[in-house]
């Protein structure tokens, strides 16, 4: 039995799994705010080239019946989306000129 959080084909992304396989959007956002740009850039650089492969792999499974490793991979893709604007555009974890504004989502997208 493997201790890997991700499918074998994504072993190169495993170093980021413990930090970025996060089940909820609120928790992913909190992790983004608590991460440095260096951490987010390293994650982005590792995961961005693999996102198409990840999506193709995930498409092999019914969305609401993902095995645990595939669900973790989906969460990793969601985290990549969460860090993409800070890395590509803002160069900081927070939304530019947002001050202390925030909103809470009451319904979580699934899975």
Coordinates of N, CA, C and O in Angstrom, one line a residue:
X1 N 0.8 -1.2 0.0 CA 0.0 0.0 0.0 C 0.9 1.2 0.0 O 1.8 1.4 0.8
X2 N 0.6 2.2 -0.8 CA 1.3 3.4 -1.0 C 0.9 4.5 0.1 O -0.2 4.6 0.4
X3 N 1.9 5.2 0.5 CA 1.6 6.3 1.4 C 1.4 7.6 0.6 O 1.2 8.7 1.2
X4 N 1.5 7.5 -0.7 CA 1.3 8.7 -1.5 C -0.1 9.3 -1.4 O -1.1 8.6 -1.4
X5 N -0.2 10.6 -1.5 CA -1.5 11.3 -1.5 C -2.0 11.4 -2.9 O -3.2 11.5 -3.1
X6 N -1.1 11.3 -3.9 CA -1.5 11.5 -5.3 C -1.3 10.2 -6.1 O -0.5 9.3 -5.7
X7 N -2.0 10.1 -7.2 CA -1.8 8.9 -8.1 C -0.3 8.9 -8.5 O 0.4 9.9 -8.6
X8 N 0.2 7.7 -8.8 CA 1.6 7.4 -9.1 C 2.1 8.3 -10.2 O 3.2 8.8 -10.2
X9 N 1.3 8.6 -11.2 CA 1.7 9.4 -12.4 C 2.0 10.9 -12.0 O 2.7 11.6 -12.8
X10 N 1.7 11.3 -10.8 CA 1.9 12.6 -10.3 C 2.8 12.7 -9.1 O 2.8 13.6 -8.3
X11 N 3.7 11.7 -9.1 CA 4.7 11.6 -8.0 C 5.5 12.9 -7.9 O 6.0 13.3 -6.8
X12 N 5.8 13.5 -9.1 CA 6.6 14.8 -9.1 C 5.9 15.9 -8.3 O 6.6 16.9 -7.9
X13 N 4.6 15.8 -8.1 CA 3.8 16.9 -7.4 C 3.6 16.5 -6.0 O 3.1 17.3 -5.2
X14 N 4.0 15.3 -5.6 CA 3.8 14.9 -4.2 C 4.4 15.8 -3.1 O 3.8 16.0 -2.1
X15 N 5.6 16.4 -3.4 CA 6.1 17.3 -2.3 C 5.2 18.5 -2.0 O 5.3 19.1 -0.9
X16 N 4.2 18.8 -2.8 CA 3.3 19.9 -2.6 C 1.9 19.4 -2.0 O 1.1 20.2 -1.6
X17 N 1.7 18.1 -2.0 CA 0.4 17.5 -1.6 C 0.0 17.8 -0.2 O -1.1 18.2 0.1
X18 N 0.9 17.6 0.8 CA 0.6 17.8 2.2 C 0.1 19.3 2.4 O -0.8 19.5 3.2
X19 N 0.7 20.2 1.8 CA 0.4 21.6 2.0 C -0.8 22.1 1.2 O -1.7 22.8 1.7
X20 N -1.0 21.6 -0.1 CA -1.9 22.1 -1.0 C -3.1 21.3 -1.3 O -4.0 21.7 -2.0
X21 N -3.2 20.0 -0.9 CA -4.4 19.2 -1.1 C -5.4 19.6 0.0 O -5.5 18.9 1.0
X22 N -6.2 20.6 -0.3 CA -7.1 21.2 0.7 C -8.5 21.1 0.2 O -8.8 21.4 -0.9
X23 N -9.4 20.6 1.1 CA -10.7 20.2 0.6 C -11.7 21.4 0.4 O -12.6 21.2 -0.4
X24 N -11.5 22.5 1.1 CA -12.5 23.6 1.0 C -11.8 24.8 0.4 O -10.6 25.1 0.6
X25 N -12.7 25.6 -0.2 CA -12.2 26.9 -0.8 C -11.7 27.8 0.3 O -10.7 28.5 0.1
X26 N -12.4 27.9 1.4 CA -12.0 28.8 2.5 C -10.7 28.4 3.0 O -9.8 29.3 3.3
X27 N -10.4 27.1 3.2 CA -9.1 26.7 3.7 C -8.0 26.9 2.7 O -6.9 27.3 3.0
X28 N -8.3 26.8 1.4 CA -7.3 27.1 0.3 C -7.0 28.5 0.3 O -5.8 28.9 0.2
X29 N -8.0 29.4 0.5 CA -7.7 30.8 0.5 C -6.9 31.2 1.7 O -6.0 32.0 1.6
X30 N -7.2 30.6 2.9 CA -6.4 30.9 4.1 C -5.0 30.4 3.9 O -4.1 31.1 4.3
X31 N -4.8 29.3 3.3 CA -3.4 28.8 3.0 C -2.7 29.8 2.1 O -1.5 30.0 2.3
X32 N -3.4 30.3 1.1 CA -2.8 31.2 0.2 C -2.3 32.5 1.0 O -1.2 32.9 0.8
X33 N -3.2 33.0 1.8 CA -2.8 34.2 2.6 C -1.7 33.9 3.6 O -0.9 34.8 3.9
X34 N -1.5 32.7 4.0 CA -0.5 32.3 5.0 C 0.8 31.8 4.3 O 1.7 31.5 5.0
X35 N 0.8 31.8 3.0 CA 2.0 31.4 2.2 C 2.8 32.5 1.7 O 2.3 33.6 1.5
X36 N 4.1 32.3 1.5 CA 4.9 33.3 0.9 C 4.8 33.2 -0.6 O 4.4 32.1 -1.2
X37 N 5.2 34.2 -1.3 CA 5.3 34.2 -2.7 C 6.2 33.1 -3.2 O 6.0 32.5 -4.2
X38 N 7.3 32.9 -2.5 CA 8.3 31.9 -2.9 C 7.6 30.5 -2.9 O 7.8 29.7 -3.8
X39 N 6.8 30.2 -1.8 CA 6.1 28.9 -1.7 C 5.1 28.8 -2.8 O 5.0 27.7 -3.4
X40 N 4.4 29.8 -3.1 CA 3.3 29.7 -4.1 C 4.0 29.6 -5.5 O 3.5 28.9 -6.3
X41 N 5.1 30.3 -5.7 CA 5.7 30.2 -7.0 C 6.3 28.8 -7.3 O 6.2 28.3 -8.4
X42 N 6.9 28.2 -6.2 CA 7.4 26.8 -6.4 C 6.3 25.9 -6.7 O 6.4 25.0 -7.6
X43 N 5.2 26.0 -6.0 CA 4.0 25.1 -6.2 C 3.5 25.3 -7.7 O 3.2 24.4 -8.4
X44 N 3.3 26.6 -8.0 CA 2.8 26.9 -9.4 C 3.7 26.4 -10.5 O 3.3 25.8 -11.4
X45 N 5.0 26.6 -10.3 CA 6.0 26.1 -11.3 C 6.0 24.6 -11.4 O 6.2 24.1 -12.5
X46 N 5.7 23.9 -10.4 CA 5.7 22.4 -10.4 C 4.3 21.9 -11.0 O 4.3 21.0 -11.8
X47 N 3.2 22.5 -10.6 CA 1.9 22.0 -10.9 C 1.4 22.5 -12.3 O 0.7 21.8 -13.0
X48 N 1.7 23.8 -12.6 CA 1.1 24.3 -13.8 C 1.4 23.5 -15.1 O 0.5 23.2 -15.9
X49 N 2.6 23.0 -15.3 CA 2.9 22.2 -16.5 C 2.1 20.9 -16.5 O 2.0 20.2 -17.5
X50 N 1.6 20.4 -15.3 CA 1.0 19.1 -15.2 C -0.5 19.2 -15.1 O -1.2 18.2 -15.1
X51 N -1.1 20.4 -15.2 CA -2.5 20.6 -15.0 C -3.4 19.9 -16.1 O -4.4 19.3 -15.8
X52 N -2.9 20.0 -17.3 CA -3.7 19.3 -18.4 C -3.6 17.8 -18.2 O -4.6 17.1 -18.4
X53 N -2.5 17.3 -17.8 CA -2.4 15.8 -17.6 C -3.3 15.4 -16.4 O -3.9 14.4 -16.4
X54 N -3.3 16.3 -15.4 CA -4.1 16.0 -14.2 C -5.6 16.0 -14.6 O -6.4 15.1 -14.2
X55 N -6.0 17.0 -15.4 CA -7.4 17.0 -15.8 C -7.8 15.8 -16.7 O -8.9 15.2 -16.6
X56 N -6.9 15.4 -17.6 CA -7.1 14.2 -18.4 C -7.3 13.0 -17.6 O -8.1 12.1 -17.8
X57 N -6.4 12.9 -16.6 CA -6.5 11.8 -15.6 C -7.8 11.8 -14.9 O -8.5 10.7 -14.8
X58 N -8.2 12.9 -14.4 CA -9.4 13.0 -13.6 C -10.6 12.7 -14.4 O -11.7 12.2 -13.9
X59 N -10.6 13.0 -15.7 CA -11.7 12.8 -16.6 C -12.0 11.3 -16.8 O -13.1 10.9 -17.3
X60 N -11.1 10.4 -16.3 CA -11.3 9.0 -16.4 C -12.2 8.5 -15.4 O -12.6 7.3 -15.4
X61 N -12.6 9.3 -14.4 CA -13.4 8.9 -13.3 C -14.7 9.7 -13.2 O -14.7 10.9 -13.5
X62 N -15.7 9.1 -12.6 CA -16.9 9.9 -12.4 C -16.6 10.9 -11.3 O -16.0 10.6 -10.3
X63 N -17.0 12.1 -11.5 CA -16.7 13.3 -10.7 C -17.0 13.0 -9.2 O -16.3 13.4 -8.3
X64 N -18.2 12.5 -8.9 CA -18.7 12.3 -7.6 C -18.3 11.0 -7.0 O -18.7 10.6 -5.9
X65 N -17.4 10.2 -7.7 CA -16.9 9.0 -7.2 C -15.4 8.8 -7.3 O -14.9 7.8 -7.5
X66 N -14.7 10.0 -7.1 CA -13.3 9.9 -7.2 C -12.6 9.1 -6.1 O -13.0 9.4 -4.9
X67 N -11.7 8.3 -6.4 CA -10.9 7.6 -5.4 C -10.1 8.7 -4.6 O -9.9 9.8 -5.1
X68 N -9.6 8.3 -3.4 CA -9.0 9.3 -2.5 C -7.8 10.0 -3.2 O -7.7 11.2 -3.1
X69 N -6.9 9.3 -3.9 CA -5.8 9.9 -4.5 C -6.2 10.9 -5.6 O -5.6 12.0 -5.8
X70 N -7.2 10.5 -6.4 CA -7.7 11.4 -7.4 C -8.4 12.6 -6.8 O -8.3 13.7 -7.4
X71 N -9.1 12.5 -5.7 CA -9.7 13.6 -5.1 C -8.7 14.6 -4.6 O -8.8 15.8 -4.7
X72 N -7.6 14.0 -4.0 CA -6.5 14.9 -3.6 C -5.9 15.6 -4.8 O -5.5 16.8 -4.7
X73 N -5.8 14.9 -6.0 CA -5.3 15.6 -7.2 C -6.2 16.7 -7.6 O -5.7 17.8 -8.0
X74 N -7.5 16.5 -7.5 CA -8.5 17.6 -7.8 C -8.3 18.7 -6.9 O -8.3 19.9 -7.3
X75 N -8.1 18.5 -5.6 CA -7.9 19.5 -4.6 C -6.6 20.3 -5.0 O -6.5 21.5 -4.8
X76 N -5.6 19.6 -5.5 CA -4.3 20.2 -5.8 C -4.6 21.2 -7.0 O -4.0 22.3 -7.1
X77 N -5.4 20.7 -8.0 CA -5.7 21.6 -9.1 C -6.5 22.8 -8.6 O -6.2 23.9 -9.1
X78 N -7.4 22.6 -7.7 CA -8.1 23.8 -7.1 C -7.2 24.8 -6.5 O -7.3 26.0 -6.6
X79 N -6.2 24.2 -5.8 CA -5.2 25.1 -5.1 C -4.4 25.8 -6.1 O -4.0 27.0 -5.9
X80 N -4.0 25.2 -7.3 CA -3.3 25.9 -8.3 C -4.1 27.1 -8.8 O -3.6 28.1 -9.0
X81 N -5.4 26.9 -9.0 CA -6.3 28.0 -9.4 C -6.2 29.1 -8.4 O -6.2 30.3 -8.7
X82 N -6.2 28.7 -7.1 CA -6.2 29.7 -6.0 C -5.0 30.5 -6.0 O -5.0 31.7 -5.6
X83 N -3.8 30.0 -6.4 CA -2.6 30.7 -6.3 C -2.2 31.3 -7.7 O -1.3 32.1 -7.8
X84 N -3.0 31.1 -8.7 CA -2.6 31.5 -10.1 C -2.6 33.1 -10.2 O -1.6 33.6 -10.7
X85 N -3.6 33.7 -9.7 CA -3.6 35.2 -9.8 C -2.5 35.9 -9.0 O -1.8 36.8 -9.5
X86 N -2.3 35.4 -7.7 CA -1.2 36.0 -7.0 C 0.2 35.8 -7.7 O 1.0 36.7 -7.7
X87 N 0.4 34.7 -8.3 CA 1.6 34.4 -8.9 C 1.7 35.1 -10.3 O 2.8 35.8 -10.6
X88 N 0.7 35.0 -11.1 CA 0.8 35.6 -12.5 C 0.6 37.1 -12.5 O 1.1 37.7 -13.4
X89 N -0.2 37.6 -11.6 CA -0.6 39.0 -11.8 C -0.2 39.9 -10.6 O 0.5 40.9 -10.8
X90 N -0.6 39.6 -9.4 CA -0.5 40.5 -8.3 C 0.9 40.5 -7.6 O 1.3 41.5 -7.0
X91 N 1.6 39.4 -7.7 CA 2.9 39.2 -7.0 C 2.8 39.4 -5.5 O 3.7 39.9 -4.8
X92 N 1.6 39.1 -5.0 CA 1.3 39.1 -3.5 C 0.1 38.2 -3.2 O -0.7 38.0 -4.1
X93 N 0.0 37.6 -2.0 CA -1.1 36.7 -1.7 C -2.4 37.3 -1.7 O -3.4 36.7 -2.1
X94 N -2.5 38.6 -1.3 CA -3.8 39.3 -1.1 C -4.2 39.9 -2.5 O -3.4 40.3 -3.3
X95 N -5.5 40.1 -2.6 CA -6.0 40.8 -3.8 C -5.6 42.3 -3.6 O -5.7 42.9 -2.6
X96 N -5.0 42.9 -4.7 CA -4.5 44.2 -4.7 C -5.7 45.2 -4.3 O -6.8 45.1 -4.9
X97 N -5.4 46.2 -3.5 CA -6.4 47.2 -3.1 C -7.7 46.7 -2.5 O -8.7 47.3 -2.6
X98 N -7.6 45.5 -1.8 CA -8.8 45.0 -1.2 C -9.0 45.4 0.2 O -10.0 45.1 0.8
X99 N -7.9 45.9 0.8 CA -8.0 46.3 2.2 C -8.4 45.1 3.1 O -7.8 44.0 3.0
X100 N -9.4 45.3 3.9 CA -9.8 44.2 4.8 C -11.1 43.5 4.3 O -11.7 42.7 5.0
X101 N -11.5 43.8 3.1 CA -12.7 43.2 2.5 C -12.5 41.7 2.3 O -11.5 41.2 2.0
X102 N -13.6 41.0 2.6 CA -13.6 39.6 2.3 C -15.1 39.2 2.2 O -16.0 39.9 2.6
X103 N -15.3 37.9 1.8 CA -16.7 37.4 1.8 C -16.6 35.9 2.2 O -15.5 35.3 1.9
X104 N -17.6 35.4 2.8 CA -17.6 34.0 3.2 C -18.6 33.3 2.3 O -19.8 33.8 2.1
X105 N -18.2 32.2 1.8 CA -19.1 31.4 0.9 C -19.8 30.4 1.9 O -19.2 29.8 2.7
X106 N -21.1 30.3 1.8 CA -21.9 29.5 2.6 C -22.1 28.1 2.1 O -22.5 27.2 2.8
X107 N -22.0 27.9 0.8 CA -22.1 26.6 0.1 C -20.8 26.3 -0.6 O -20.3 27.2 -1.3
X108 N -20.3 25.2 -0.4 CA -19.0 24.8 -0.9 C -19.3 24.0 -2.2 O -20.1 23.1 -2.3
X109 N -18.6 24.4 -3.3 CA -18.7 23.6 -4.6 C -18.3 22.2 -4.3 O -17.4 21.9 -3.5
X110 N -18.8 21.2 -5.0 CA -18.5 19.8 -4.7 C -18.1 19.2 -6.1 O -18.6 19.6 -7.1
X111 N -17.2 18.2 -6.1 CA -16.6 17.6 -4.9 C -15.5 18.5 -4.4 O -14.9 19.2 -5.1

